[in-house]
PDB file of N, CA and C in Angstrom:
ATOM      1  N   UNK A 253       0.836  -1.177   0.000  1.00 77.00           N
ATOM      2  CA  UNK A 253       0.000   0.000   0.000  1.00 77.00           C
ATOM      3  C   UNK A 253       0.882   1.241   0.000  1.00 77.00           C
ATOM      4  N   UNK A 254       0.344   2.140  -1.216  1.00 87.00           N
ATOM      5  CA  UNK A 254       1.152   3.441  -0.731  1.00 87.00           C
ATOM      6  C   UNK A 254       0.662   4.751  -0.352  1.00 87.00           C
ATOM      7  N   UNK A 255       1.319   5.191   0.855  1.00 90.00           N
ATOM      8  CA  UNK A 255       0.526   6.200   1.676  1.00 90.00           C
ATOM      9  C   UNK A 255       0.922   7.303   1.006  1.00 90.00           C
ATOM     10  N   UNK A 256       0.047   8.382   0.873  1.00 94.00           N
ATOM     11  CA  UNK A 256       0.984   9.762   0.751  1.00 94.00           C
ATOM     12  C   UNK A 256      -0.125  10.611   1.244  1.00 94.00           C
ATOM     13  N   UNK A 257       0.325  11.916   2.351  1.00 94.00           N
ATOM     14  CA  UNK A 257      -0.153  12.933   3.123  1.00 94.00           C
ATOM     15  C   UNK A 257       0.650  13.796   2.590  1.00 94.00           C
ATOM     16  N   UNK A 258      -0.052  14.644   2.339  1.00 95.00           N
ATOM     17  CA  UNK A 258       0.173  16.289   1.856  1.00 95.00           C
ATOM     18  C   UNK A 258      -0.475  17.200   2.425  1.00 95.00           C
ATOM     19  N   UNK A 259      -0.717  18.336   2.664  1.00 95.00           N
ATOM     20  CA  UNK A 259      -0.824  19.404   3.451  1.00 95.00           C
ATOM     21  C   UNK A 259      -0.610  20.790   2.500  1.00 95.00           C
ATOM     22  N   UNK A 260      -2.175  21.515   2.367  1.00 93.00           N
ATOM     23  CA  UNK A 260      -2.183  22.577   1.854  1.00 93.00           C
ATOM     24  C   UNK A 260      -2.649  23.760   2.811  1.00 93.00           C
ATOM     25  N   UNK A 261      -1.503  24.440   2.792  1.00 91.00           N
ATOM     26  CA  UNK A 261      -1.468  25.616   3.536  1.00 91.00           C
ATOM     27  C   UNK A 261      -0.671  25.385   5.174  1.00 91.00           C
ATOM     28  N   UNK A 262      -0.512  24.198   5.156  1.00 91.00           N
ATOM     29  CA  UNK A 262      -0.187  23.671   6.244  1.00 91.00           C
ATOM     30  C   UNK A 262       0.937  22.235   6.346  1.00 91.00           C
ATOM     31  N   UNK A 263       1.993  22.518   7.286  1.00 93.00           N
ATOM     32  CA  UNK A 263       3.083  22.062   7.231  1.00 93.00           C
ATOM     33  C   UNK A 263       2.538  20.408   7.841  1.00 93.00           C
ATOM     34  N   UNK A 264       2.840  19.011   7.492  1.00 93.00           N
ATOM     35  CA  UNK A 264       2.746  17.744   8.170  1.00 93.00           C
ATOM     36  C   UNK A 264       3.876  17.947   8.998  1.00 93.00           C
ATOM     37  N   UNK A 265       3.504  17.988  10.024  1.00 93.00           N
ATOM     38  CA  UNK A 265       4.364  17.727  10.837  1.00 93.00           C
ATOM     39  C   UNK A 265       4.830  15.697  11.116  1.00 93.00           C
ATOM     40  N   UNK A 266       5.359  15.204  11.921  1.00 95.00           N
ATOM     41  CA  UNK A 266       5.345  13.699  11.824  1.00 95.00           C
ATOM     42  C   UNK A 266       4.516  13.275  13.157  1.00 95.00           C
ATOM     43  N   UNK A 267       3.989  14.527  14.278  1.00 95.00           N
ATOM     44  CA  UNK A 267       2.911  14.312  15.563  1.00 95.00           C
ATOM     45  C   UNK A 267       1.566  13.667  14.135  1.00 95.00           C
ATOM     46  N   UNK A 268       1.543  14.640  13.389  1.00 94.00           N
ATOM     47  CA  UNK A 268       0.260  14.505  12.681  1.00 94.00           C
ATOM     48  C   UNK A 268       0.549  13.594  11.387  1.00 94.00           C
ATOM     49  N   UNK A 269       1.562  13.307  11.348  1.00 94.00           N
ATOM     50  CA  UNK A 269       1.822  12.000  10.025  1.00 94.00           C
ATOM     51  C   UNK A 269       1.612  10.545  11.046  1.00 94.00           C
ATOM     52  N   UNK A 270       2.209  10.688  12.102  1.00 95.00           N
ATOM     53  CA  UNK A 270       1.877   9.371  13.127  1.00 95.00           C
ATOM     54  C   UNK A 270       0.728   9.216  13.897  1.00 95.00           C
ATOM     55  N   UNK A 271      -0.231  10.323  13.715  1.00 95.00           N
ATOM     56  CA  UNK A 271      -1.895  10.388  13.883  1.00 95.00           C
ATOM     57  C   UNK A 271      -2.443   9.801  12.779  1.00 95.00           C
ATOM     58  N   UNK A 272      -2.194  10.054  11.927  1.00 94.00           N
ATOM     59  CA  UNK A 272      -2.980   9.436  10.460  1.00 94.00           C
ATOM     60  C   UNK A 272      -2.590   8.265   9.990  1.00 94.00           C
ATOM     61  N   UNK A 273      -1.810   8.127  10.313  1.00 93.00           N
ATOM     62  CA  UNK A 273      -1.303   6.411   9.666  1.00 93.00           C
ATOM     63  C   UNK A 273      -2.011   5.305  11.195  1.00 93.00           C
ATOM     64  N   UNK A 274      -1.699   5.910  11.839  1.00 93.00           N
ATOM     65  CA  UNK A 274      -2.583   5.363  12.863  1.00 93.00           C
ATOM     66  C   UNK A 274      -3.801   5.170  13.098  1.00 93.00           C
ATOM     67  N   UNK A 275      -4.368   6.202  12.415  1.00 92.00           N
ATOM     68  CA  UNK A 275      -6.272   5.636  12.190  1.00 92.00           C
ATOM     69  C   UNK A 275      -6.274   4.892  11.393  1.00 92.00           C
ATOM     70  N   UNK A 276      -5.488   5.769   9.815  1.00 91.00           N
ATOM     71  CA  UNK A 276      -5.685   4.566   8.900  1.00 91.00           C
ATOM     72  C   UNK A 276      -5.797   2.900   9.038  1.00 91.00           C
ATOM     73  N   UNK A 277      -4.595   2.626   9.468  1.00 88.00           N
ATOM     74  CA  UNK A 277      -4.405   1.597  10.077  1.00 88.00           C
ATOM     75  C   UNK A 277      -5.870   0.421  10.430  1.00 88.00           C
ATOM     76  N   UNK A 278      -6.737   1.130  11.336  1.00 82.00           N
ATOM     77  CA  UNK A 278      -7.879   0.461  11.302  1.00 82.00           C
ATOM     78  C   UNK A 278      -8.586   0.270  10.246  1.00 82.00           C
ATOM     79  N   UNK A 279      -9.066   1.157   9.350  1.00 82.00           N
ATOM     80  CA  UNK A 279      -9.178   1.058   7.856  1.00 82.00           C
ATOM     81  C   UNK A 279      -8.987  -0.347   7.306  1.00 82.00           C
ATOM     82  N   UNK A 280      -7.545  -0.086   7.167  1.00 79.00           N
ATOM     83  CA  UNK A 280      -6.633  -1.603   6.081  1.00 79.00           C
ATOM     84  C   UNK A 280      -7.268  -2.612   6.901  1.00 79.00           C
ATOM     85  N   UNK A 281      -7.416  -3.040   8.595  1.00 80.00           N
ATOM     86  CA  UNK A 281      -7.651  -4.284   9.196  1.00 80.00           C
ATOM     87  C   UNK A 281      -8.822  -4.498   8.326  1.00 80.00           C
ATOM     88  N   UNK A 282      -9.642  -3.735   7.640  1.00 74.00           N
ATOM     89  CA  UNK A 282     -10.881  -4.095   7.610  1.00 74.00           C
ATOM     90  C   UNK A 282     -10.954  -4.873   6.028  1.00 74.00           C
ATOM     91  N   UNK A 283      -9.915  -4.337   5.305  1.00 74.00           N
ATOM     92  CA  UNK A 283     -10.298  -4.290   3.822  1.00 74.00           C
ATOM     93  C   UNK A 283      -8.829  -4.518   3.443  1.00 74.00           C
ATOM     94  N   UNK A 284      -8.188  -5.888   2.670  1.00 75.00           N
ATOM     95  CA  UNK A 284      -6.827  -6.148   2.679  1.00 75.00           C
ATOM     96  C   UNK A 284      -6.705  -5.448   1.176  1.00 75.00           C
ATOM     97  N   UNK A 285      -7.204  -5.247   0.452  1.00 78.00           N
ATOM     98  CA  UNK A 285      -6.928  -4.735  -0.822  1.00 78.00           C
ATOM     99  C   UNK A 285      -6.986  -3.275  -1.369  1.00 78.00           C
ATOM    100  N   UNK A 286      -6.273  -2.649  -0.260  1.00 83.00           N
ATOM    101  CA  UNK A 286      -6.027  -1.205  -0.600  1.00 83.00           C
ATOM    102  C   UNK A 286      -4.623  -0.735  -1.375  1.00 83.00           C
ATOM    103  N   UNK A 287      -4.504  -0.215  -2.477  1.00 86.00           N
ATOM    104  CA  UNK A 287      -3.696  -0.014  -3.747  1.00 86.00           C
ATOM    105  C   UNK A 287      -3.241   0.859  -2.869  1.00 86.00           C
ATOM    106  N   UNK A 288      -3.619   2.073  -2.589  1.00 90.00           N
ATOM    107  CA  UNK A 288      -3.390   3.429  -2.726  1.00 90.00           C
ATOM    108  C   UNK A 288      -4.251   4.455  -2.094  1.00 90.00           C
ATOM    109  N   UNK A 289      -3.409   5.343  -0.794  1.00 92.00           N
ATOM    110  CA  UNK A 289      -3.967   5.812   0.061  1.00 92.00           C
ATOM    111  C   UNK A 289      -3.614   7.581  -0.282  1.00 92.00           C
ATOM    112  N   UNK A 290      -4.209   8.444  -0.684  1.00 94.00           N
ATOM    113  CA  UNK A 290      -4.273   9.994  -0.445  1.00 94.00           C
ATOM    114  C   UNK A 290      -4.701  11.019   0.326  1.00 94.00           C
ATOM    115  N   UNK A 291      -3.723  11.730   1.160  1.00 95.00           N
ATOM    116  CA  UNK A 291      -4.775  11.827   2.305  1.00 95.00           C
ATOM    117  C   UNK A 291      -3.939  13.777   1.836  1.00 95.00           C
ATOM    118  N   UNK A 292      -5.377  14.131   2.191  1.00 96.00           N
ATOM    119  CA  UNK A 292      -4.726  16.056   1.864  1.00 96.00           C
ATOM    120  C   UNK A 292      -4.872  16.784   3.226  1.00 96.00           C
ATOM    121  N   UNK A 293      -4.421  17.559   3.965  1.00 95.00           N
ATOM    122  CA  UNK A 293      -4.987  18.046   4.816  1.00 95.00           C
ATOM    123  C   UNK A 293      -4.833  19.580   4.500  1.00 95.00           C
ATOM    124  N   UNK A 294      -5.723  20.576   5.111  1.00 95.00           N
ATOM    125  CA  UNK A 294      -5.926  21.873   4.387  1.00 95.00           C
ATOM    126  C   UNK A 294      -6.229  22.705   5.339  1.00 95.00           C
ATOM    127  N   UNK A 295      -5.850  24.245   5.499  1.00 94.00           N
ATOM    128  CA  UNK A 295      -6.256  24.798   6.458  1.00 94.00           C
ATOM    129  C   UNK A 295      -7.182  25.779   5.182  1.00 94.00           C
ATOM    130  N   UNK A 296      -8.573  26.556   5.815  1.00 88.00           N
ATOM    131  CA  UNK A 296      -9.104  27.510   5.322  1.00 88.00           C
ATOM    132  C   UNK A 296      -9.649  28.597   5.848  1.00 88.00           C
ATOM    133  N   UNK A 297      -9.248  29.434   6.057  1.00 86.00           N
ATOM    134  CA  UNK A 297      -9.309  30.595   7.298  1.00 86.00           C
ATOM    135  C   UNK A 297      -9.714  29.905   8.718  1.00 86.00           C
ATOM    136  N   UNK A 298     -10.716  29.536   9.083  1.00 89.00           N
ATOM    137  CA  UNK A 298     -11.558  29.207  10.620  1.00 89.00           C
ATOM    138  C   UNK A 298     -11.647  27.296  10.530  1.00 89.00           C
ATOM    139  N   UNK A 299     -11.442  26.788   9.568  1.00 93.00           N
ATOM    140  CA  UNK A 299     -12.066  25.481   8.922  1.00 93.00           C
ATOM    141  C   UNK A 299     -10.703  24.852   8.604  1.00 93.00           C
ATOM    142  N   UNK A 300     -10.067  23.591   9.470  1.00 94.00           N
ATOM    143  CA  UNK A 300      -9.566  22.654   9.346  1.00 94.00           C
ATOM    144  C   UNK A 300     -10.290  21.331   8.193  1.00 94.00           C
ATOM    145  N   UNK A 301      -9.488  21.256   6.415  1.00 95.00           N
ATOM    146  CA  UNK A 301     -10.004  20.331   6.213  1.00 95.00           C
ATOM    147  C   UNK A 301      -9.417  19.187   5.441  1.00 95.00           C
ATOM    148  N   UNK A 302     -10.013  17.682   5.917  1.00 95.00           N
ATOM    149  CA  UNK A 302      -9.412  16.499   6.090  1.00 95.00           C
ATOM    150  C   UNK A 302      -9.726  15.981   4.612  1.00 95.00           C
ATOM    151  N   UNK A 303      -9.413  15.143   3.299  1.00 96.00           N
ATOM    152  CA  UNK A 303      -9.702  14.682   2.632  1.00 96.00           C
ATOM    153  C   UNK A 303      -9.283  13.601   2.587  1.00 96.00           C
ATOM    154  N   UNK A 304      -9.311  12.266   2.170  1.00 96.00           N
ATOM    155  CA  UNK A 304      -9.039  11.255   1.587  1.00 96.00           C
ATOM    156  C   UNK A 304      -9.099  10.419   0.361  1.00 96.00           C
ATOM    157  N   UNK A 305      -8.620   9.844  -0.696  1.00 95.00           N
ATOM    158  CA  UNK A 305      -8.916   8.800  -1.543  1.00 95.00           C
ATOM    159  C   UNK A 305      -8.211   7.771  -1.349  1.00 95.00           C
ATOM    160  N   UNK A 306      -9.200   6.842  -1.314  1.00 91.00           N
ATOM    161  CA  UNK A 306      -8.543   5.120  -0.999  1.00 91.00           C
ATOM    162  C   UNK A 306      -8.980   4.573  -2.410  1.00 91.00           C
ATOM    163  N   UNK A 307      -7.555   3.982  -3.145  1.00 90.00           N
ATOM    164  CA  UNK A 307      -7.822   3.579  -4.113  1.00 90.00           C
ATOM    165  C   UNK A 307      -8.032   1.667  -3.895  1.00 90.00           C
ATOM    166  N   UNK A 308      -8.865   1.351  -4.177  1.00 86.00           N
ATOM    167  CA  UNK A 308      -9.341  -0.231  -3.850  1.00 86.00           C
ATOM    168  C   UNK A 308      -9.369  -1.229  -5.435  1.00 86.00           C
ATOM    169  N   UNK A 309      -9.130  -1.815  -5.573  1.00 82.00           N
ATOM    170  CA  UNK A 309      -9.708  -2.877  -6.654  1.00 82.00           C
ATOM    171  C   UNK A 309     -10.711  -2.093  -6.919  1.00 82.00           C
ATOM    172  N   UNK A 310     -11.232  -2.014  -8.243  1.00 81.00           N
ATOM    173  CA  UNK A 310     -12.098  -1.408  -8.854  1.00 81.00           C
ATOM    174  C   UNK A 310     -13.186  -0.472  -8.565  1.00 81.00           C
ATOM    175  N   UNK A 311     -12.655   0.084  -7.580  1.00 88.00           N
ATOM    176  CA  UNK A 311     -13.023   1.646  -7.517  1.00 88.00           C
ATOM    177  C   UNK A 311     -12.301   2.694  -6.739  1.00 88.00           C
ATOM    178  N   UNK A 312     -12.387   3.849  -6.379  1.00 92.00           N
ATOM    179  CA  UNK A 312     -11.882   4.809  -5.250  1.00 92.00           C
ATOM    180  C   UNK A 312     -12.979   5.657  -4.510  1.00 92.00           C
ATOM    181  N   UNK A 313     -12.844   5.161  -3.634  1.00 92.00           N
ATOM    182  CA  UNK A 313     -13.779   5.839  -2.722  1.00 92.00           C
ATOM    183  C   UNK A 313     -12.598   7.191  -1.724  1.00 92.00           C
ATOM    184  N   UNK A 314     -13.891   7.936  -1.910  1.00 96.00           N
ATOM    185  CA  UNK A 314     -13.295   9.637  -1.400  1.00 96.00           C
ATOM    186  C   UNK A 314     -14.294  10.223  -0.497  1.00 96.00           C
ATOM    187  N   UNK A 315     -13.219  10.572   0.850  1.00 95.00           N
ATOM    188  CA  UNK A 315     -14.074  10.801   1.452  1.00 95.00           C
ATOM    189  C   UNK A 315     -13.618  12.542   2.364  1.00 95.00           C
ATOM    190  N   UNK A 316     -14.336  13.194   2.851  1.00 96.00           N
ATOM    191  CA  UNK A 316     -13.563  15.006   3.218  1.00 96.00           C
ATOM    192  C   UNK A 316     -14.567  14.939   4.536  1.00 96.00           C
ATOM    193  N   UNK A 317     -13.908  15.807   5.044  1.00 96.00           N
ATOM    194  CA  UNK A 317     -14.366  16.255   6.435  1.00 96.00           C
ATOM    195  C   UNK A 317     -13.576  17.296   7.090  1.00 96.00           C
ATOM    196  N   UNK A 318     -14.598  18.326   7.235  1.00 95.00           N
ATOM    197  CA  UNK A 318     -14.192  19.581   7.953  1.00 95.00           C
ATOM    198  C   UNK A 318     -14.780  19.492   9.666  1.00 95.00           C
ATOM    199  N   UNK A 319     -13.848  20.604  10.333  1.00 95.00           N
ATOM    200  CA  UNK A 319     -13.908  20.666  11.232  1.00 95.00           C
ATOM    201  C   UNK A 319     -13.187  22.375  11.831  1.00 95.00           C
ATOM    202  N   UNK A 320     -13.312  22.437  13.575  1.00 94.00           N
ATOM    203  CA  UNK A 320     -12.460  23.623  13.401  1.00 94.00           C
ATOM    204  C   UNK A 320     -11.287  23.306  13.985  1.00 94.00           C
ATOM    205  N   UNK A 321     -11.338  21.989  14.330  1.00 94.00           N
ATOM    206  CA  UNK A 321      -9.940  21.121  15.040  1.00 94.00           C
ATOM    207  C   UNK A 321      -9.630  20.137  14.105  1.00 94.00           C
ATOM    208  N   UNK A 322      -8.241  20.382  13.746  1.00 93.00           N
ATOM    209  CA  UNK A 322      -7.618  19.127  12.590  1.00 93.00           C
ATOM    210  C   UNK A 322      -7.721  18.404  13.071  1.00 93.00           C
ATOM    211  N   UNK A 323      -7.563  17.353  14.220  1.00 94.00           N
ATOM    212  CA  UNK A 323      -7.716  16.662  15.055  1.00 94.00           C
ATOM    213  C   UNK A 323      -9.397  15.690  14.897  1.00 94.00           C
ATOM    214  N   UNK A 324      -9.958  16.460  15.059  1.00 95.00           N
ATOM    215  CA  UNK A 324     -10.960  16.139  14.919  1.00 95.00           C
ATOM    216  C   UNK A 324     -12.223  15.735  13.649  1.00 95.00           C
ATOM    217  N   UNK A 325     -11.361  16.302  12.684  1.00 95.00           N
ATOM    218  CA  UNK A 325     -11.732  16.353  11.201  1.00 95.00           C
ATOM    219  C   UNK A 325     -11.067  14.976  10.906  1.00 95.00           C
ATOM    220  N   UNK A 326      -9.898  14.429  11.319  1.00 95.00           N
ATOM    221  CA  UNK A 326      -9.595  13.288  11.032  1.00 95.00           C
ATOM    222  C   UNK A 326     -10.031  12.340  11.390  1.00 95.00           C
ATOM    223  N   UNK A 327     -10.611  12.454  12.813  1.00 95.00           N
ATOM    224  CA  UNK A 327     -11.491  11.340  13.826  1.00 95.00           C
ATOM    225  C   UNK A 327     -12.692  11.078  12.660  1.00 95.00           C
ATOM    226  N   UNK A 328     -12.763  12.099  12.361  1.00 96.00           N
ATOM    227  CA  UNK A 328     -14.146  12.127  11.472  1.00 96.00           C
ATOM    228  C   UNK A 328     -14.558  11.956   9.983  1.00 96.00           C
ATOM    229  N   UNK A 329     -13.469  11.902   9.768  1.00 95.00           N
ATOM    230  CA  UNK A 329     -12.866  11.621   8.469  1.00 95.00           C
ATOM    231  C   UNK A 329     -12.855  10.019   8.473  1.00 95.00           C
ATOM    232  N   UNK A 330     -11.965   9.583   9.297  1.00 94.00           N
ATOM    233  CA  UNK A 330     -11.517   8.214   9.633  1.00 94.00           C
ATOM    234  C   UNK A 330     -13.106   7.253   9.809  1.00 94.00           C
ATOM    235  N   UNK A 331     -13.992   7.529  10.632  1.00 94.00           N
ATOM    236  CA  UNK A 331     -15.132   6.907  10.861  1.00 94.00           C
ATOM    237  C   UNK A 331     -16.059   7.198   9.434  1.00 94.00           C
ATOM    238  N   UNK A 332     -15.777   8.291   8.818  1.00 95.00           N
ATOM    239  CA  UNK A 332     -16.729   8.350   7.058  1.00 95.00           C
ATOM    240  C   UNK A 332     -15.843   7.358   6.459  1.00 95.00           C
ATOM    241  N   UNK A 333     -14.839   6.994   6.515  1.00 93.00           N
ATOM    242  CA  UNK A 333     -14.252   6.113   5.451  1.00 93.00           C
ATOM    243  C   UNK A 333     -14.301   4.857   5.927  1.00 93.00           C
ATOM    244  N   UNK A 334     -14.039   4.593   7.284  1.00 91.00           N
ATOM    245  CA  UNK A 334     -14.307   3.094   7.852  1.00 91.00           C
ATOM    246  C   UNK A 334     -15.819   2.661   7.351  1.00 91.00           C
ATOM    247  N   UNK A 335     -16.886   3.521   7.174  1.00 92.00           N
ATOM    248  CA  UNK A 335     -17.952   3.207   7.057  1.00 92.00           C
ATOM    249  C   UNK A 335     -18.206   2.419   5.512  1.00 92.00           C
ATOM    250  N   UNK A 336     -17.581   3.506   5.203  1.00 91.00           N
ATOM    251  CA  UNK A 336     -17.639   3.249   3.272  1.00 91.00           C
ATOM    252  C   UNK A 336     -16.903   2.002   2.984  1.00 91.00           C
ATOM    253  N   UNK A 337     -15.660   1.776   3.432  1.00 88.00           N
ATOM    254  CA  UNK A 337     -15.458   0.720   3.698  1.00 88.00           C
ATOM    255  C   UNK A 337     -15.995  -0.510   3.832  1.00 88.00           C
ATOM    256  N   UNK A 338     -15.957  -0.541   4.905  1.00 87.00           N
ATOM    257  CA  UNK A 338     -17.147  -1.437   4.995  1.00 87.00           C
ATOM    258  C   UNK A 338     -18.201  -1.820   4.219  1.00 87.00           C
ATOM    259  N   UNK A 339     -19.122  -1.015   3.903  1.00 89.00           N
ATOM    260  CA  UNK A 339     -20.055  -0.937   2.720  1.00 89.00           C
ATOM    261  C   UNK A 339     -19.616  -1.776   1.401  1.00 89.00           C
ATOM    262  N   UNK A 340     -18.116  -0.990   0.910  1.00 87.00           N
ATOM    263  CA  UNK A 340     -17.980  -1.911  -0.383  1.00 87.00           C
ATOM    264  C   UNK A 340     -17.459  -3.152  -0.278  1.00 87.00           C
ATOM    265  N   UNK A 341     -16.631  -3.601   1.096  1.00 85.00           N
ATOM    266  CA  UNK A 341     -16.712  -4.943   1.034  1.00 85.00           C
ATOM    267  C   UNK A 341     -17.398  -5.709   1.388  1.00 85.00           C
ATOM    268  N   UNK A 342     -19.073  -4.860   1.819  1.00 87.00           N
ATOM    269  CA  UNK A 342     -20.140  -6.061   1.554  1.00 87.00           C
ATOM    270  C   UNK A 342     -20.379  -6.128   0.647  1.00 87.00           C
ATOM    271  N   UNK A 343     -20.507  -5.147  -0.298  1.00 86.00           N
ATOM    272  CA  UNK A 343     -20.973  -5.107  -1.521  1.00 86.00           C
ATOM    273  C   UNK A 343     -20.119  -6.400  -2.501  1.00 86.00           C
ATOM    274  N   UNK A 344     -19.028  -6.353  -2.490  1.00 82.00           N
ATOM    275  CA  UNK A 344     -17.732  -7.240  -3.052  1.00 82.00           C
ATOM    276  C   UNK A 344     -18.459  -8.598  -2.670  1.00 82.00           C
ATOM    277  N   UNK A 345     -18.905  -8.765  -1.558  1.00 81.00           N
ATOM    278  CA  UNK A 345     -19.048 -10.322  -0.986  1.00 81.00           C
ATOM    279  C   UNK A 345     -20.364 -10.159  -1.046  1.00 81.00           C
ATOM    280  N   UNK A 346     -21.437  -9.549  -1.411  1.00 79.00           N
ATOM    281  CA  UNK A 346     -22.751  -9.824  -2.077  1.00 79.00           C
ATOM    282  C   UNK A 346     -22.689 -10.219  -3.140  1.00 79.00           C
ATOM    283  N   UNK A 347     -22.003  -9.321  -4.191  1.00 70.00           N
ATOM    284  CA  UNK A 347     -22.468 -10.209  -5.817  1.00 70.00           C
ATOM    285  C   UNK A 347     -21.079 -11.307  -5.736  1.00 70.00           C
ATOM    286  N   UNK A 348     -20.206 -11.359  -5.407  1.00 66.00           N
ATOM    287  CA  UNK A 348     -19.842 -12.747  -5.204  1.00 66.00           C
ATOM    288  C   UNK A 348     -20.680 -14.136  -4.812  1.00 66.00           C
ATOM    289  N   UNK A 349     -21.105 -13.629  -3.809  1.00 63.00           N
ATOM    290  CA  UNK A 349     -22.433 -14.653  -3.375  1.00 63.00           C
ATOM    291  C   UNK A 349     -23.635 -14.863  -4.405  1.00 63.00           C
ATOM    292  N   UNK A 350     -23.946 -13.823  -5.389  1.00 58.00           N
ATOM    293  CA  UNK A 350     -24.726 -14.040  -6.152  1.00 58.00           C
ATOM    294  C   UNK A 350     -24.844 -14.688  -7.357  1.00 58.00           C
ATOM    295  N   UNK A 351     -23.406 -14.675  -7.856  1.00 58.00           N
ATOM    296  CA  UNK A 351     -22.488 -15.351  -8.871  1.00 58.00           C
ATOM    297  C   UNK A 351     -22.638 -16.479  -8.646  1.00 58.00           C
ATOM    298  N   UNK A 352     -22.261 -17.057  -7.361  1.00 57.00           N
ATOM    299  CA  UNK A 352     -22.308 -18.303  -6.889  1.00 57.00           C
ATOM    300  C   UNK A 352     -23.928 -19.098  -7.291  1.00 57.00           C
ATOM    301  N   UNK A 353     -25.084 -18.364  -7.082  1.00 56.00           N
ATOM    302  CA  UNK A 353     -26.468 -19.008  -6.920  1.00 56.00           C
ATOM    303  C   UNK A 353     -27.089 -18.999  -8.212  1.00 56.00           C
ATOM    304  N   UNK A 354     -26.234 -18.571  -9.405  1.00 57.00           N
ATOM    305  CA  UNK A 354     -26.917 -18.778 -10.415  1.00 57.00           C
ATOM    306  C   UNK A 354     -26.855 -20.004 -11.358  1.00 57.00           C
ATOM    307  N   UNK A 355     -28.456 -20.233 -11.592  1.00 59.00           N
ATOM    308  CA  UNK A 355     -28.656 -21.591 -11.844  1.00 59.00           C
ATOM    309  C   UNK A 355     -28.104 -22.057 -13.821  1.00 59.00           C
ATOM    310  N   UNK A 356     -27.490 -23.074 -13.344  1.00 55.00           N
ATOM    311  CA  UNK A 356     -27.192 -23.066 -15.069  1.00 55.00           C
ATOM    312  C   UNK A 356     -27.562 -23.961 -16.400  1.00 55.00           C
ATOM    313  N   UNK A 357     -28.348 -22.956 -17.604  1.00 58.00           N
ATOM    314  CA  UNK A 357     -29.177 -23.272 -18.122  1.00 58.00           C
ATOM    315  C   UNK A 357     -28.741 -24.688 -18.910  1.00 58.00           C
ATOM    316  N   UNK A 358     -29.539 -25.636 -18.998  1.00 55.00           N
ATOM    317  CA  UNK A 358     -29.191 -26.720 -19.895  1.00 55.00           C
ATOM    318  C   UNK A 358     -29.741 -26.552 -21.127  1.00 55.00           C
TER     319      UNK A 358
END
């Protein structure tokens, strides 16, 4: 998997590169087939904001979250993408399962 954090307007420090690889982290337990991880972080006058793209087997899911604590935009960030997550690898192991039940014509 390859990580990359960038920071617009705002310096990564490695307090906040070893915060994010650390949520992430729960992420990957969930879903072993992650290509490619983008994570932006952004300051905008009053508004700390968090973005992500997780590139997966056949698709990328993207996910943003503002806040007025970076900190907290990532907590929140992290739980929108665990979710989505989740989601597409039921989705993955639904039509797999469905593949499986189809009857074949003689």
């Amino acid at each position: 998997m390859n990580l990359q954090i960038s920071g617009h307007h705002l310096e990564v420090t490695p307090a906040i590169r070893e915060y994010v690889t650390g949520k992430l982290d729960r992420v990957i337990r969930h879903f072993d087939n992650v290509i490619d991880v983008s994570v932006i972080l952004s300051v905008e006058k009053l508004k700390q904001k968090a973005e992500v793209t997780v590139h997966v087997r056949g698709k990328d899911i993207f996910v943003e979250s503002e806040d007025s604590d970076l900190y907290a935009a990532i907590d929140s960030l992290i739980d929108k993408l665990d979710r989505q997550v989740i989601k597409h690898k039921q989705k993955i192991q639904d039509h797999h399962r469905d593949e499986k039940n189809i009857p074949v014509a003689e």
